PDB file of C-alpha atoms in Angstrom:
ATOM      1  CA  MET O   1      16.945 -17.039   6.992  1.00 82.00           C
ATOM      2  CA  SER O   2      16.698 -20.814   7.015  1.00 86.00           C
ATOM      3  CA  GLN O   3      18.377 -22.919   9.716  1.00 82.00           C
ATOM      4  CA  PRO O   4      20.917 -24.477   7.257  1.00 86.00           C
ATOM      5  CA  SER O   5      21.909 -21.001   6.027  1.00 89.00           C
ATOM      6  CA  ALA O   6      22.411 -19.771   9.588  1.00 86.00           C
ATOM      7  CA  SER O   7      24.500 -22.865  10.405  1.00 85.00           C
ATOM      8  CA  ARG O   8      26.769 -22.275   7.409  1.00 89.00           C
ATOM      9  CA  LEU O   9      27.349 -18.642   8.400  1.00 90.00           C
ATOM     10  CA  ILE O  10      28.138 -19.632  12.004  1.00 86.00           C
ATOM     11  CA  ALA O  11      30.554 -22.321  10.817  1.00 88.00           C
ATOM     12  CA  ALA O  12      32.338 -19.828   8.558  1.00 90.00           C
ATOM     13  CA  LEU O  13      32.600 -17.317  11.428  1.00 86.00           C
ATOM     14  CA  GLU O  14      33.991 -19.926  13.813  1.00 86.00           C
ATOM     15  CA  GLU O  15      36.552 -20.958  11.206  1.00 88.00           C
ATOM     16  CA  GLU O  16      37.589 -17.332  10.704  1.00 87.00           C
ATOM     17  CA  VAL O  17      38.133 -16.628  14.433  1.00 83.00           C
ATOM     18  CA  GLY O  18      39.565 -20.080  15.134  1.00 86.00           C
ATOM     19  CA  ALA O  19      37.293 -20.811  18.067  1.00 85.00           C
ATOM     20  CA  THR O  20      33.992 -22.449  18.877  1.00 86.00           C
ATOM     21  CA  LEU O  21      31.454 -19.709  19.467  1.00 84.00           C
ATOM     22  CA  PHE O  22      28.341 -21.768  20.187  1.00 81.00           C
ATOM     23  CA  SER O  23      27.822 -24.780  22.412  1.00 80.00           C
ATOM     24  CA  ARG O  24      25.154 -26.939  20.828  1.00 75.00           C
ATOM     25  CA  ILE O  25      23.046 -29.560  22.553  1.00 70.00           C
ATOM     26  CA  THR O  26      19.862 -31.205  21.396  1.00 68.00           C
ATOM     27  CA  ARG O  27      17.439 -28.551  22.636  1.00 69.00           C
ATOM     28  CA  ALA O  28      19.576 -25.478  23.155  1.00 73.00           C
ATOM     29  CA  VAL O  29      22.376 -23.360  21.755  1.00 75.00           C
ATOM     30  CA  THR O  30      24.491 -21.247  24.139  1.00 79.00           C
ATOM     31  CA  LEU O  31      27.456 -18.901  23.719  1.00 79.00           C
ATOM     32  CA  THR O  32      30.918 -20.104  24.698  1.00 82.00           C
ATOM     33  CA  GLU O  33      33.549 -18.142  26.646  1.00 79.00           C
ATOM     34  CA  ALA O  34      35.093 -17.086  23.325  1.00 77.00           C
ATOM     35  CA  CYS O  35      32.098 -14.798  22.853  1.00 73.00           C
ATOM     36  CA  ASP O  36      32.791 -12.979  26.125  1.00 71.00           C
ATOM     37  CA  VAL O  37      34.592 -10.097  24.417  1.00 67.00           C
ATOM     38  CA  PRO O  38      36.107  -7.144  26.316  1.00 66.00           C
ATOM     39  CA  ASP O  39      33.995  -4.052  26.904  1.00 68.00           C
ATOM     40  CA  CYS O  40      36.195  -2.058  24.504  1.00 70.00           C
ATOM     41  CA  VAL O  41      35.213  -4.376  21.624  1.00 70.00           C
ATOM     42  CA  ASP O  42      31.565  -3.997  22.514  1.00 73.00           C
ATOM     43  CA  ALA O  43      31.984  -0.207  22.459  1.00 78.00           C
ATOM     44  CA  ILE O  44      33.665  -0.381  19.048  1.00 79.00           C
ATOM     45  CA  LEU O  45      30.836  -2.465  17.613  1.00 77.00           C
ATOM     46  CA  THR O  46      28.263  -0.049  19.037  1.00 77.00           C
ATOM     47  CA  ALA O  47      30.095   2.924  17.527  1.00 80.00           C
ATOM     48  CA  LEU O  48      30.230   1.208  14.145  1.00 81.00           C
ATOM     49  CA  GLY O  49      26.503   0.534  14.313  1.00 73.00           C
ATOM     50  CA  ASP O  50      25.751   4.159  15.214  1.00 70.00           C
ATOM     51  CA  ALA O  51      27.955   5.425  12.376  1.00 74.00           C
ATOM     52  CA  ASP O  52      26.190   3.147   9.892  1.00 72.00           C
ATOM     53  CA  HIS O  53      22.771   4.253  11.121  1.00 64.00           C
ATOM     54  CA  GLU O  54      23.736   7.945  10.885  1.00 64.00           C
ATOM     55  CA  ALA O  55      25.151   7.524   7.381  1.00 64.00           C
ATOM     56  CA  ARG O  56      22.023   5.802   6.152  1.00 64.00           C
ATOM     57  CA  GLY O  57      19.763   8.429   7.683  1.00 58.00           C
ATOM     58  CA  ALA O  58      21.708  11.426   6.377  1.00 57.00           C
ATOM     59  CA  GLY O  59      22.469  10.009   2.922  1.00 59.00           C
ATOM     60  CA  GLU O  60      20.312  10.155  -0.166  1.00 68.00           C
ATOM     61  CA  LEU O  61      17.972   7.352  -1.079  1.00 76.00           C
ATOM     62  CA  ARG O  62      19.285   4.924  -3.679  1.00 77.00           C
ATOM     63  CA  GLY O  63      18.003   1.990  -5.663  1.00 82.00           C
ATOM     64  CA  SER O  64      14.493   1.459  -7.029  1.00 86.00           C
ATOM     65  CA  LEU O  65      11.090   2.216  -5.524  1.00 89.00           C
ATOM     66  CA  ARG O  66       8.195   0.398  -7.198  1.00 90.00           C
ATOM     67  CA  ILE O  67       4.775   1.856  -6.439  1.00 90.00           C
ATOM     68  CA  GLY O  68       1.543   0.077  -7.369  1.00 90.00           C
ATOM     69  CA  THR O  69      -1.526   2.308  -7.539  1.00 89.00           C
ATOM     70  CA  PRO O  70      -4.876   2.714  -9.334  1.00 86.00           C
ATOM     71  CA  ILE O  71      -4.677   4.828 -12.491  1.00 85.00           C
ATOM     72  CA  SER O  72      -7.021   7.555 -11.232  1.00 80.00           C
ATOM     73  CA  LEU O  73      -5.129   7.981  -7.955  1.00 82.00           C
ATOM     74  CA  ALA O  74      -1.803   8.197  -9.774  1.00 85.00           C
ATOM     75  CA  LEU O  75      -3.055  10.872 -12.169  1.00 84.00           C
ATOM     76  CA  ARG O  76      -4.638  12.954  -9.432  1.00 80.00           C
ATOM     77  CA  GLU O  77      -2.313  12.587  -6.450  1.00 80.00           C
ATOM     78  CA  ILE O  78       1.022  10.934  -7.264  1.00 82.00           C
ATOM     79  CA  ILE O  79       2.229  12.046 -10.694  1.00 83.00           C
ATOM     80  CA  PRO O  80       1.963  15.801  -9.876  1.00 81.00           C
ATOM     81  CA  ARG O  81       4.164  15.339  -6.768  1.00 77.00           C
ATOM     82  CA  PRO O  82       7.299  13.296  -7.658  1.00 71.00           C
ATOM     83  CA  PRO O  83       9.419  16.093  -9.253  1.00 74.00           C
ATOM     84  CA  ALA O  84      10.340  17.678  -5.896  1.00 78.00           C
ATOM     85  CA  PHE O  85      10.896  14.261  -4.306  1.00 80.00           C
ATOM     86  CA  VAL O  86      13.037  13.084  -7.221  1.00 81.00           C
ATOM     87  CA  GLU O  87      15.160  16.238  -7.040  1.00 82.00           C
ATOM     88  CA  GLN O  88      15.902  15.501  -3.378  1.00 81.00           C
ATOM     89  CA  HIS O  89      16.991  11.928  -4.189  1.00 82.00           C
ATOM     90  CA  PRO O  90      18.532  11.874  -7.699  1.00 84.00           C
ATOM     91  CA  ALA O  91      19.991   8.378  -7.144  1.00 83.00           C
ATOM     92  CA  LEU O  92      16.522   6.885  -6.559  1.00 85.00           C
ATOM     93  CA  LYS O  93      14.613   5.391  -9.478  1.00 87.00           C
ATOM     94  CA  ILE O  94      10.804   5.419  -9.176  1.00 87.00           C
ATOM     95  CA  GLU O  95       8.611   3.013 -11.125  1.00 89.00           C
ATOM     96  CA  LEU O  96       4.843   3.530 -11.098  1.00 89.00           C
ATOM     97  CA  ARG O  97       2.861   0.388 -11.863  1.00 89.00           C
ATOM     98  CA  LEU O  98      -0.645   1.541 -12.663  1.00 89.00           C
ATOM     99  CA  THR O  99      -3.462  -0.966 -12.327  1.00 84.00           C
ATOM    100  CA  ASP O 100      -6.972  -0.981 -10.881  1.00 79.00           C
ATOM    101  CA  ARG O 101      -6.629  -4.524  -9.553  1.00 80.00           C
ATOM    102  CA  TYR O 102      -4.955  -5.543  -6.323  1.00 80.00           C
ATOM    103  CA  PRO O 103      -1.355  -6.457  -7.246  1.00 81.00           C
ATOM    104  CA  ASP O 104       0.613  -9.308  -5.722  1.00 81.00           C
ATOM    105  CA  LEU O 105       3.326  -7.379  -3.898  1.00 81.00           C
ATOM    106  CA  VAL O 106       5.764 -10.281  -3.706  1.00 78.00           C
ATOM    107  CA  THR O 107       5.532 -11.812  -7.181  1.00 81.00           C
ATOM    108  CA  GLU O 108       5.334  -8.404  -8.890  1.00 84.00           C
ATOM    109  CA  GLY O 109       8.147  -6.901  -6.834  1.00 84.00           C
ATOM    110  CA  ILE O 110       6.125  -3.904  -5.596  1.00 88.00           C
ATOM    111  CA  ASP O 111       7.502  -2.007  -2.586  1.00 88.00           C
ATOM    112  CA  VAL O 112       4.488   0.214  -1.805  1.00 89.00           C
ATOM    113  CA  SER O 113       0.885  -0.185  -2.918  1.00 89.00           C
ATOM    114  CA  LEU O 114      -1.907   2.382  -2.599  1.00 87.00           C
ATOM    115  CA  GLN O 115      -5.381   0.873  -3.043  1.00 82.00           C
ATOM    116  CA  PHE O 116      -9.053   1.722  -2.624  1.00 77.00           C
ATOM    117  CA  GLY O 117     -11.408  -0.355  -0.514  1.00 71.00           C
ATOM    118  CA  ALA O 118     -10.881  -3.209   1.895  1.00 69.00           C
ATOM    119  CA  LEU O 119      -7.627  -5.142   1.582  1.00 72.00           C
ATOM    120  CA  PRO O 120      -7.663  -8.843   0.779  1.00 68.00           C
ATOM    121  CA  ASP O 121      -6.043 -11.143   3.321  1.00 67.00           C
ATOM    122  CA  SER O 122      -2.395 -10.130   3.512  1.00 67.00           C
ATOM    123  CA  SER O 123       0.565 -10.331   5.841  1.00 71.00           C
ATOM    124  CA  ALA O 124       1.914  -7.025   4.512  1.00 74.00           C
ATOM    125  CA  THR O 125       2.082  -3.985   6.779  1.00 81.00           C
ATOM    126  CA  ALA O 126      -0.835  -1.657   5.977  1.00 82.00           C
ATOM    127  CA  ARG O 127      -1.941   1.795   7.047  1.00 84.00           C
ATOM    128  CA  GLU O 128      -5.435   3.142   6.469  1.00 79.00           C
ATOM    129  CA  LEU O 129      -5.677   6.456   4.648  1.00 79.00           C
ATOM    130  CA  HIS O 130      -8.910   8.397   4.284  1.00 71.00           C
ATOM    131  CA  GLN O 131     -10.021  10.153   1.116  1.00 65.00           C
ATOM    132  CA  PRO O 132     -13.490  11.736   0.931  1.00 66.00           C
ATOM    133  CA  ARG O 133     -15.742  10.646  -1.916  1.00 71.00           C
ATOM    134  CA  ILE O 134     -18.726  12.444  -3.363  1.00 75.00           C
ATOM    135  CA  LEU O 135     -21.708  11.412  -5.464  1.00 78.00           C
ATOM    136  CA  THR O 136     -21.921  13.062  -8.884  1.00 81.00           C
ATOM    137  CA  THR O 137     -24.211  12.789 -11.882  1.00 84.00           C
ATOM    138  CA  SER O 138     -25.154  14.651 -15.055  1.00 84.00           C
ATOM    139  CA  PRO O 139     -27.970  17.177 -15.580  1.00 88.00           C
ATOM    140  CA  ASP O 140     -29.410  14.903 -18.289  1.00 88.00           C
ATOM    141  CA  TYR O 141     -29.679  12.016 -15.846  1.00 84.00           C
ATOM    142  CA  LEU O 142     -31.495  14.177 -13.283  1.00 87.00           C
ATOM    143  CA  ARG O 143     -33.934  15.441 -15.907  1.00 88.00           C
ATOM    144  CA  GLU O 144     -34.748  11.871 -16.933  1.00 87.00           C
ATOM    145  CA  ARG O 145     -34.712  10.100 -13.566  1.00 84.00           C
ATOM    146  CA  GLY O 146     -35.449  12.912 -11.109  1.00 88.00           C
ATOM    147  CA  THR O 147     -33.348  14.432  -8.327  1.00 90.00           C
ATOM    148  CA  PRO O 148     -32.953  12.441  -5.085  1.00 87.00           C
ATOM    149  CA  THR O 149     -33.729  14.510  -2.006  1.00 86.00           C
ATOM    150  CA  MET O 150     -32.749  12.010   0.703  1.00 85.00           C
ATOM    151  CA  PRO O 151     -30.368   9.034   0.919  1.00 83.00           C
ATOM    152  CA  SER O 152     -33.160   6.439   0.631  1.00 83.00           C
ATOM    153  CA  ASP O 153     -34.071   7.870  -2.811  1.00 85.00           C
ATOM    154  CA  LEU O 154     -30.802   6.477  -4.185  1.00 83.00           C
ATOM    155  CA  ALA O 155     -32.231   2.965  -3.951  1.00 81.00           C
ATOM    156  CA  HIS O 156     -34.356   3.841  -7.018  1.00 81.00           C
ATOM    157  CA  HIS O 157     -31.431   5.110  -9.096  1.00 80.00           C
ATOM    158  CA  SER O 158     -28.719   3.410 -11.143  1.00 76.00           C
ATOM    159  CA  VAL O 159     -25.255   3.916  -9.677  1.00 74.00           C
ATOM    160  CA  ASN O 160     -21.963   3.088 -11.347  1.00 72.00           C
ATOM    161  CA  ARG O 161     -19.114   1.986  -9.098  1.00 63.00           C
ATOM    162  CA  GLN O 162     -15.721   0.381  -9.358  1.00 57.00           C
ATOM    163  CA  SER O 163     -15.986  -3.375  -9.807  1.00 52.00           C
ATOM    164  CA  SER O 164     -13.498  -3.750  -6.931  1.00 49.00           C
ATOM    165  CA  ALA O 165     -16.152  -2.446  -4.516  1.00 51.00           C
ATOM    166  CA  SER O 166     -17.311  -5.596  -2.752  1.00 48.00           C
ATOM    167  CA  LEU O 167     -20.470  -4.192  -1.124  1.00 53.00           C
ATOM    168  CA  ALA O 168     -23.767  -3.270  -2.782  1.00 64.00           C
ATOM    169  CA  ASP O 169     -24.331  -0.641  -0.077  1.00 73.00           C
ATOM    170  CA  ILE O 170     -22.969   2.871  -0.138  1.00 76.00           C
ATOM    171  CA  PHE O 171     -22.387   4.835   3.055  1.00 78.00           C
ATOM    172  CA  LEU O 172     -23.208   8.532   3.300  1.00 80.00           C
ATOM    173  CA  ARG O 173     -22.069  10.819   6.073  1.00 78.00           C
ATOM    174  CA  GLN O 174     -23.877  13.969   7.132  1.00 74.00           C
ATOM    175  CA  GLY O 175     -22.455  15.593  10.217  1.00 74.00           C
ATOM    176  CA  GLY O 176     -21.806  12.759  12.644  1.00 76.00           C
ATOM    177  CA  CYS O 177     -24.491  10.483  11.197  1.00 82.00           C
ATOM    178  CA  ILE O 178     -23.741   7.685   8.697  1.00 82.00           C
ATOM    179  CA  THR O 179     -26.520   6.234   6.532  1.00 83.00           C
ATOM    180  CA  SER O 180     -26.299   2.983   4.562  1.00 82.00           C
ATOM    181  CA  VAL O 181     -28.229   2.639   1.296  1.00 82.00           C
ATOM    182  CA  ARG O 182     -28.529  -0.486  -0.875  1.00 80.00           C
ATOM    183  CA  VAL O 183     -28.168   0.634  -4.501  1.00 74.00           C
ATOM    184  CA  ASP O 184     -28.599  -0.955  -7.906  1.00 65.00           C
ATOM    185  CA  ARG O 185     -25.062  -1.357  -9.199  1.00 61.00           C
ATOM    186  CA  GLN O 186     -26.118  -1.940 -12.790  1.00 58.00           C
ATOM    187  CA  LEU O 187     -22.821  -0.689 -14.224  1.00 58.00           C
ATOM    188  CA  SER O 188     -19.431  -1.690 -12.808  1.00 58.00           C
ATOM    189  CA  ILE O 189     -16.263   0.009 -14.024  1.00 58.00           C
ATOM    190  CA  THR O 190     -12.737  -1.254 -13.402  1.00 57.00           C
ATOM    191  CA  SER O 191     -11.219   2.252 -13.441  1.00 55.00           C
ATOM    192  CA  THR O 192     -12.486   5.368 -11.694  1.00 55.00           C
ATOM    193  CA  LYS O 193     -10.919   7.365 -14.532  1.00 57.00           C
ATOM    194  CA  ALA O 194     -13.785   6.208 -16.761  1.00 55.00           C
ATOM    195  CA  SER O 195     -16.537   7.228 -14.344  1.00 50.00           C
ATOM    196  CA  PRO O 196     -17.048  10.795 -15.658  1.00 49.00           C
ATOM    197  CA  GLN O 197     -17.658   9.410 -19.173  1.00 49.00           C
ATOM    198  CA  ALA O 198     -20.344   7.119 -17.755  1.00 47.00           C
ATOM    199  CA  ARG O 199     -22.491   9.986 -16.456  1.00 46.00           C
ATOM    200  CA  SER O 200     -24.927   9.850 -19.358  1.00 47.00           C
ATOM    201  CA  PRO O 201     -28.736   9.990 -19.185  1.00 46.00           C
ATOM    202  CA  GLY O 202     -28.863   6.241 -18.568  1.00 47.00           C
ATOM    203  CA  TRP O 203     -26.329   6.135 -15.718  1.00 45.00           C
ATOM    204  CA  GLY O 204     -25.971   7.933 -12.418  1.00 48.00           C
TER     205      GLY O 204
END
């Protein structure tokens, strides 16, 4: 909180107890003797804190949980799972905000965001999750353009990717070896849900 807000709360507390709780000088703030409470009061406050913590941990979740996620990820991974979670926490309201762009967590009021690719600069707490990806195409495309037999062959093929992918390279893993290939990203798609429909003879 801001310094003026903290000062107002301290002033209200001092007025309530009828004593000066903080000694203020230009460069420091120290506690007064009025804050030297008996050990029994300290024990009571600790017990109250423990009881509050236990109640919150054992109780059901309440309020709203806003989740921002790409459409394809929601359809495949999130939407099939909530029923059991919702049954465990009937007082919790879940709102899925589906978008293939990176949302602004603060201005859009999103509590948790699941995203593909590298994160933009952010002060939010993030955890990296790994999801394997595979290359797919259609039989018609292979008949027209030929079948690649090694990673370097992909450089001569058209590859469609999400427009959020910032790199022109794709990275392939075989065993413990990772190979980087620069591909022609002639078609960019904002949603991975549309990718299967793009596997026509003209697109990989």
